C-alpha cells in the first residue's frame, strides 16, 4: 500500500471522520517535529520519508502526515499520493508560508508554539494570521436595487433590464 493511502486509512474512518485515537498520538509527535523546525529556522526538508521517520523518531505513517502538512506550504510541492518511503525529498518553504498554512488548517497547537517568538515577531504573526483569515473570507457584492444602473453594463436601470420579473 502506498505511504499516503496507509496514513489516510489509519487517520480517517470510512466516513472521512478523524480517528481520535490516531490523532491523539500523532499531534504530540508532529508538534515535536515542528518545534525543531521552527527553533532551528529550517526551511528545507531533505531526505527520504524513511530517513526522516528515523531522524524524528516517528513511524512512516506519521512522517507522511507531517510531509503532507509541509507540502502544503512548499514552493515545490510533490504529488503526495505518489510518495514512496525511499523517495528523496527536497521541499522548500518559507516559515511565513508554513505559519499561514497552520492558521488555514486551524492548527492552533502549531501556530501558537512559543518557538515562533524567536522567528517571527508577534506583530508580524498577527499580520500573517489576519491575512490568512481574510484570504478565506468571501465578500459578496451587494445586489443592485431597482433603480441602480444594471450591472450588465447596458446603461439601463436594473428594473428595466436584468431585474425584469
Tab-separated table of N, CA and C in Angstrom, residues 41-142:
chain	number	residue	atom	x	y	z
A	41	UNK	N	14.984	27.230	12.535
A	41	UNK	CA	14.695	28.015	11.323
A	41	UNK	C	14.959	27.215	10.044
A	42	UNK	N	14.516	25.975	10.050
A	42	UNK	CA	14.693	25.081	8.902
A	42	UNK	C	13.659	25.438	7.840
A	43	UNK	N	14.115	25.652	6.619
A	43	UNK	CA	13.206	25.997	5.521
A	43	UNK	C	13.292	25.000	4.367
A	44	UNK	N	13.914	23.869	4.628
A	44	UNK	CA	14.029	22.828	3.607
A	44	UNK	C	14.008	21.463	4.294
A	45	UNK	N	13.146	20.598	3.794
A	45	UNK	CA	13.084	19.220	4.281
A	45	UNK	C	13.712	18.350	3.206
A	46	UNK	N	14.796	17.667	3.585
A	46	UNK	CA	15.523	16.826	2.631
A	46	UNK	C	15.648	15.411	3.185
A	47	UNK	N	15.643	14.456	2.272
A	47	UNK	CA	15.810	13.060	2.645
A	47	UNK	C	14.580	12.256	2.281
A	48	UNK	N	14.674	10.978	2.465
A	48	UNK	CA	13.540	10.099	2.169
A	48	UNK	C	12.616	10.058	3.386
A	49	UNK	N	11.344	9.718	3.181
A	49	UNK	CA	10.446	9.561	4.322
A	49	UNK	C	11.002	8.578	5.358
A	50	UNK	N	11.629	7.529	4.878
A	50	UNK	CA	12.221	6.526	5.776
A	50	UNK	C	13.299	7.175	6.660
A	51	UNK	N	14.184	7.970	6.028
A	51	UNK	CA	15.243	8.661	6.781
A	51	UNK	C	14.662	9.696	7.751
A	52	UNK	N	13.637	10.429	7.299
A	52	UNK	CA	13.018	11.455	8.137
A	52	UNK	C	12.313	10.827	9.338
A	53	UNK	N	11.670	9.681	9.115
A	53	UNK	CA	10.996	8.976	10.216
A	53	UNK	C	12.016	8.568	11.276
A	54	UNK	N	13.174	8.105	10.823
A	54	UNK	CA	14.248	7.739	11.751
A	54	UNK	C	14.780	8.971	12.471
A	55	UNK	N	15.037	10.023	11.717
A	55	UNK	CA	15.592	11.259	12.267
A	55	UNK	C	14.705	11.838	13.360
A	56	UNK	N	13.392	11.838	13.129
A	56	UNK	CA	12.456	12.435	14.082
A	56	UNK	C	11.804	11.406	15.017
A	57	UNK	N	12.233	10.147	14.895
A	57	UNK	CA	11.787	9.070	15.773
A	57	UNK	C	10.258	8.905	15.767
A	58	UNK	N	9.711	8.801	14.551
A	58	UNK	CA	8.274	8.566	14.380
A	58	UNK	C	8.063	7.477	13.331
A	59	UNK	N	6.831	7.002	13.221
A	59	UNK	CA	6.518	5.972	12.227
A	59	UNK	C	6.469	6.577	10.826
A	60	UNK	N	6.519	5.729	9.823
A	60	UNK	CA	6.393	6.185	8.433
A	60	UNK	C	5.040	6.852	8.199
A	61	UNK	N	3.983	6.333	8.834
A	61	UNK	CA	2.661	6.943	8.689
A	61	UNK	C	2.681	8.379	9.218
A	62	UNK	N	3.265	8.554	10.396
A	62	UNK	CA	3.306	9.892	10.995
A	62	UNK	C	4.148	10.847	10.158
A	63	UNK	N	5.259	10.358	9.628
A	63	UNK	CA	6.104	11.250	8.822
A	63	UNK	C	5.374	11.606	7.536
A	64	UNK	N	4.545	10.712	7.036
A	64	UNK	CA	3.744	11.009	5.848
A	64	UNK	C	2.742	12.122	6.151
A	65	UNK	N	2.108	12.061	7.324
A	65	UNK	CA	1.200	13.127	7.742
A	65	UNK	C	1.927	14.449	7.864
A	66	UNK	N	3.128	14.414	8.418
A	66	UNK	CA	3.946	15.623	8.539
A	66	UNK	C	4.322	16.170	7.168
A	67	UNK	N	4.790	15.296	6.276
A	67	UNK	CA	5.183	15.720	4.925
A	67	UNK	C	3.985	16.323	4.201
A	68	UNK	N	2.817	15.741	4.397
A	68	UNK	CA	1.589	16.276	3.795
A	68	UNK	C	1.366	17.721	4.241
A	69	UNK	N	1.579	17.998	5.516
A	69	UNK	CA	1.418	19.355	6.033
A	69	UNK	C	2.440	20.330	5.468
A	70	UNK	N	3.700	19.930	5.458
A	70	UNK	CA	4.763	20.799	4.937
A	70	UNK	C	4.593	20.993	3.432
A	71	UNK	N	4.162	19.954	2.755
A	71	UNK	CA	3.971	20.008	1.304
A	71	UNK	C	3.007	21.126	0.918
A	72	UNK	N	2.023	21.381	1.768
A	72	UNK	CA	1.036	22.440	1.517
A	72	UNK	C	1.692	23.819	1.474
A	73	UNK	N	2.785	24.001	2.215
A	73	UNK	CA	3.465	25.293	2.280
A	73	UNK	C	4.675	25.367	1.344
A	74	UNK	N	5.015	24.260	0.712
A	74	UNK	CA	6.229	24.195	-0.116
A	74	UNK	C	6.080	24.975	-1.410
A	75	UNK	N	7.189	25.568	-1.832
A	75	UNK	CA	7.208	26.272	-3.115
A	75	UNK	C	7.343	25.273	-4.261
A	76	UNK	N	7.752	24.047	-3.934
A	76	UNK	CA	7.916	22.978	-4.920
A	76	UNK	C	7.229	21.698	-4.439
A	77	UNK	N	5.886	21.736	-4.277
A	77	UNK	CA	5.189	20.579	-3.705
A	77	UNK	C	5.326	19.317	-4.552
A	78	UNK	N	5.216	18.192	-3.874
A	78	UNK	CA	5.268	16.888	-4.541
A	78	UNK	C	3.845	16.353	-4.662
A	79	UNK	N	3.685	15.293	-5.459
A	79	UNK	CA	2.400	14.589	-5.524
A	79	UNK	C	2.394	13.621	-4.347
A	80	UNK	N	1.761	14.043	-3.282
A	80	UNK	CA	1.796	13.285	-2.031
A	80	UNK	C	1.228	11.878	-2.186
A	81	UNK	N	0.268	11.718	-3.082
A	81	UNK	CA	-0.349	10.401	-3.294
A	81	UNK	C	0.654	9.391	-3.842
A	82	UNK	N	1.721	9.887	-4.473
A	82	UNK	CA	2.727	9.005	-5.082
A	82	UNK	C	3.972	8.842	-4.209
A	83	UNK	N	3.931	9.363	-2.993
A	83	UNK	CA	5.077	9.329	-2.098
A	83	UNK	C	5.479	7.890	-1.766
A	84	UNK	N	6.773	7.610	-1.924
A	84	UNK	CA	7.327	6.287	-1.591
A	84	UNK	C	8.322	6.446	-0.450
A	85	UNK	N	8.491	5.395	0.338
A	85	UNK	CA	9.333	5.511	1.527
A	85	UNK	C	10.804	5.796	1.227
A	86	UNK	N	11.283	5.434	0.039
A	86	UNK	CA	12.681	5.700	-0.320
A	86	UNK	C	12.842	6.891	-1.266
A	87	UNK	N	11.762	7.584	-1.550
A	87	UNK	CA	11.803	8.744	-2.459
A	87	UNK	C	12.561	9.891	-1.803
A	88	UNK	N	13.511	10.437	-2.514
A	88	UNK	CA	14.268	11.579	-1.992
A	88	UNK	C	13.438	12.846	-2.111
A	89	UNK	N	13.316	13.565	-1.012
A	89	UNK	CA	12.533	14.802	-0.974
A	89	UNK	C	13.453	16.004	-0.842
A	90	UNK	N	12.996	17.112	-1.383
A	90	UNK	CA	13.677	18.384	-1.224
A	90	UNK	C	12.594	19.460	-1.245
A	91	UNK	N	11.874	19.569	-0.125
A	91	UNK	CA	10.762	20.509	-0.028
A	91	UNK	C	11.253	21.828	0.560
A	92	UNK	N	11.081	22.903	-0.188
A	92	UNK	CA	11.472	24.229	0.285
A	92	UNK	C	10.220	25.023	0.625
A	93	UNK	N	10.300	25.802	1.708
A	93	UNK	CA	9.164	26.602	2.141
A	93	UNK	C	9.685	27.765	2.971
A	94	UNK	N	8.876	28.800	3.085
A	94	UNK	CA	9.227	29.891	3.991
A	94	UNK	C	8.503	29.633	5.304
A	95	UNK	N	9.077	30.098	6.374
A	95	UNK	CA	8.431	29.911	7.670
A	95	UNK	C	7.119	30.695	7.733
A	96	UNK	N	7.059	31.814	7.022
A	96	UNK	CA	5.822	32.596	6.966
A	96	UNK	C	4.713	31.801	6.273
A	97	UNK	N	5.053	31.145	5.163
A	97	UNK	CA	4.070	30.320	4.449
A	97	UNK	C	3.623	29.155	5.329
A	98	UNK	N	4.552	28.572	6.054
A	98	UNK	CA	4.234	27.472	6.955
A	98	UNK	C	3.274	27.953	8.049
A	99	UNK	N	3.553	29.116	8.609
A	99	UNK	CA	2.689	29.691	9.646
A	99	UNK	C	1.276	29.915	9.106
A	100	UNK	N	1.176	30.482	7.914
A	100	UNK	CA	-0.137	30.751	7.329
A	100	UNK	C	-0.911	29.457	7.058
A	101	UNK	N	-0.221	28.396	6.650
A	101	UNK	CA	-0.892	27.112	6.438
A	101	UNK	C	-1.404	26.552	7.761
A	102	UNK	N	-0.641	26.740	8.819
A	102	UNK	CA	-1.088	26.285	10.141
A	102	UNK	C	-2.362	27.016	10.549
A	103	UNK	N	-2.410	28.309	10.248
A	103	UNK	CA	-3.607	29.100	10.539
A	103	UNK	C	-4.770	28.612	9.678
A	104	UNK	N	-4.505	28.394	8.384
A	104	UNK	CA	-5.554	27.938	7.469
A	104	UNK	C	-6.182	26.634	7.946
A	105	UNK	N	-5.356	25.717	8.429
A	105	UNK	CA	-5.852	24.418	8.860
A	105	UNK	C	-6.269	24.404	10.330
A	106	UNK	N	-6.300	25.590	10.927
A	106	UNK	CA	-6.755	25.755	12.317
A	106	UNK	C	-5.947	24.898	13.286
A	107	UNK	N	-4.648	24.794	13.018
A	107	UNK	CA	-3.750	24.014	13.870
A	107	UNK	C	-3.174	24.929	14.946
A	108	UNK	N	-4.038	25.356	15.864
A	108	UNK	CA	-3.595	26.307	16.882
A	108	UNK	C	-2.503	25.732	17.783
A	109	UNK	N	-2.430	24.418	17.905
A	109	UNK	CA	-1.349	23.810	18.682
A	109	UNK	C	0.006	24.025	18.009
A	110	UNK	N	-0.013	24.384	16.725
A	110	UNK	CA	1.232	24.635	15.991
A	110	UNK	C	1.506	26.126	15.808
A	111	UNK	N	0.508	26.896	15.419
A	111	UNK	CA	0.800	28.317	15.189
A	111	UNK	C	0.916	29.114	16.491
A	112	UNK	N	0.617	28.487	17.628
A	112	UNK	CA	0.796	29.148	18.925
A	112	UNK	C	2.037	28.651	19.672
A	113	UNK	N	2.881	27.891	18.994
A	113	UNK	CA	4.096	27.392	19.649
A	113	UNK	C	4.992	28.555	20.088
A	114	UNK	N	5.581	28.473	21.269
A	114	UNK	CA	6.463	29.555	21.733
A	114	UNK	C	7.716	29.726	20.867
A	115	UNK	N	8.091	28.696	20.119
A	115	UNK	CA	9.273	28.778	19.248
A	115	UNK	C	9.128	29.877	18.186
A	116	UNK	N	7.891	30.213	17.836
A	116	UNK	CA	7.667	31.263	16.835
A	116	UNK	C	8.190	32.621	17.314
A	117	UNK	N	8.253	32.839	18.638
A	117	UNK	CA	8.661	34.137	19.173
A	117	UNK	C	10.040	34.578	18.690
A	118	UNK	N	10.955	33.615	18.502
A	118	UNK	CA	12.311	33.944	18.056
A	118	UNK	C	12.444	33.991	16.533
A	119	UNK	N	11.362	33.684	15.829
A	119	UNK	CA	11.422	33.598	14.366
A	119	UNK	C	10.617	34.712	13.702
A	120	UNK	N	9.387	34.892	14.158
A	120	UNK	CA	8.506	35.918	13.592
A	120	UNK	C	7.946	36.718	14.761
A	121	UNK	N	8.061	38.035	14.674
A	121	UNK	CA	7.594	38.883	15.770
A	121	UNK	C	6.090	38.724	15.969
A	122	UNK	N	5.608	38.979	17.175
A	122	UNK	CA	4.163	38.877	17.429
A	122	UNK	C	3.335	39.767	16.489
A	123	UNK	N	3.845	40.948	16.176
A	123	UNK	CA	3.122	41.856	15.270
A	123	UNK	C	3.025	41.257	13.866
A	124	UNK	N	4.130	40.683	13.400
A	124	UNK	CA	4.148	40.065	12.074
A	124	UNK	C	3.251	38.824	12.048
A	125	UNK	N	3.271	38.039	13.125
A	125	UNK	CA	2.394	36.867	13.200
A	125	UNK	C	0.929	37.281	13.164
A	126	UNK	N	0.596	38.362	13.866
A	126	UNK	CA	-0.791	38.862	13.846
A	126	UNK	C	-1.177	39.272	12.429
A	127	UNK	N	-0.237	39.929	11.736
A	127	UNK	CA	-0.488	40.342	10.348
A	127	UNK	C	-0.693	39.121	9.445
A	128	UNK	N	0.168	38.118	9.563
A	128	UNK	CA	0.046	36.888	8.770
A	128	UNK	C	-1.259	36.160	9.093
A	129	UNK	N	-1.604	36.117	10.373
A	129	UNK	CA	-2.840	35.477	10.807
A	129	UNK	C	-4.042	36.175	10.163
A	130	UNK	N	-4.078	37.489	10.264
A	130	UNK	CA	-5.194	38.261	9.690
A	130	UNK	C	-5.260	38.115	8.175
A	131	UNK	N	-4.102	38.139	7.510
A	131	UNK	CA	-4.052	37.945	6.047
A	131	UNK	C	-4.668	36.603	5.665
A	132	UNK	N	-4.272	35.563	6.390
A	132	UNK	CA	-4.776	34.224	6.078
A	132	UNK	C	-6.274	34.137	6.309
A	133	UNK	N	-6.751	34.688	7.389
A	133	UNK	CA	-8.186	34.650	7.686
A	133	UNK	C	-8.979	35.425	6.627
A	134	UNK	N	-8.459	36.581	6.209
A	134	UNK	CA	-9.145	37.385	5.175
A	134	UNK	C	-9.144	36.671	3.827
A	135	UNK	N	-8.085	35.925	3.534
A	135	UNK	CA	-7.985	35.266	2.229
A	135	UNK	C	-9.055	34.190	2.054
A	136	UNK	N	-9.598	33.694	3.145
A	136	UNK	CA	-10.616	32.643	3.092
A	136	UNK	C	-12.039	33.195	3.266
A	137	UNK	N	-12.152	34.532	3.417
A	137	UNK	CA	-13.453	35.148	3.628
A	137	UNK	C	-14.035	35.572	2.290
A	138	UNK	N	-15.250	35.149	2.025
A	138	UNK	CA	-15.928	35.514	0.789
A	138	UNK	C	-16.786	36.744	1.071
A	139	UNK	N	-16.528	37.796	0.319
A	139	UNK	CA	-17.314	39.015	0.470
A	139	UNK	C	-18.210	39.126	-0.744
A	140	UNK	N	-19.500	39.063	-0.492
A	140	UNK	CA	-20.483	39.098	-1.565
A	140	UNK	C	-20.846	40.548	-1.854
A	141	UNK	N	-20.805	40.909	-3.133
A	141	UNK	CA	-21.181	42.269	-3.527
A	141	UNK	C	-22.676	42.458	-3.288
A	142	UNK	N	-23.071	43.666	-2.889
A	142	UNK	CA	-24.495	43.889	-2.660
A	142	UNK	C	-25.284	43.789	-3.964
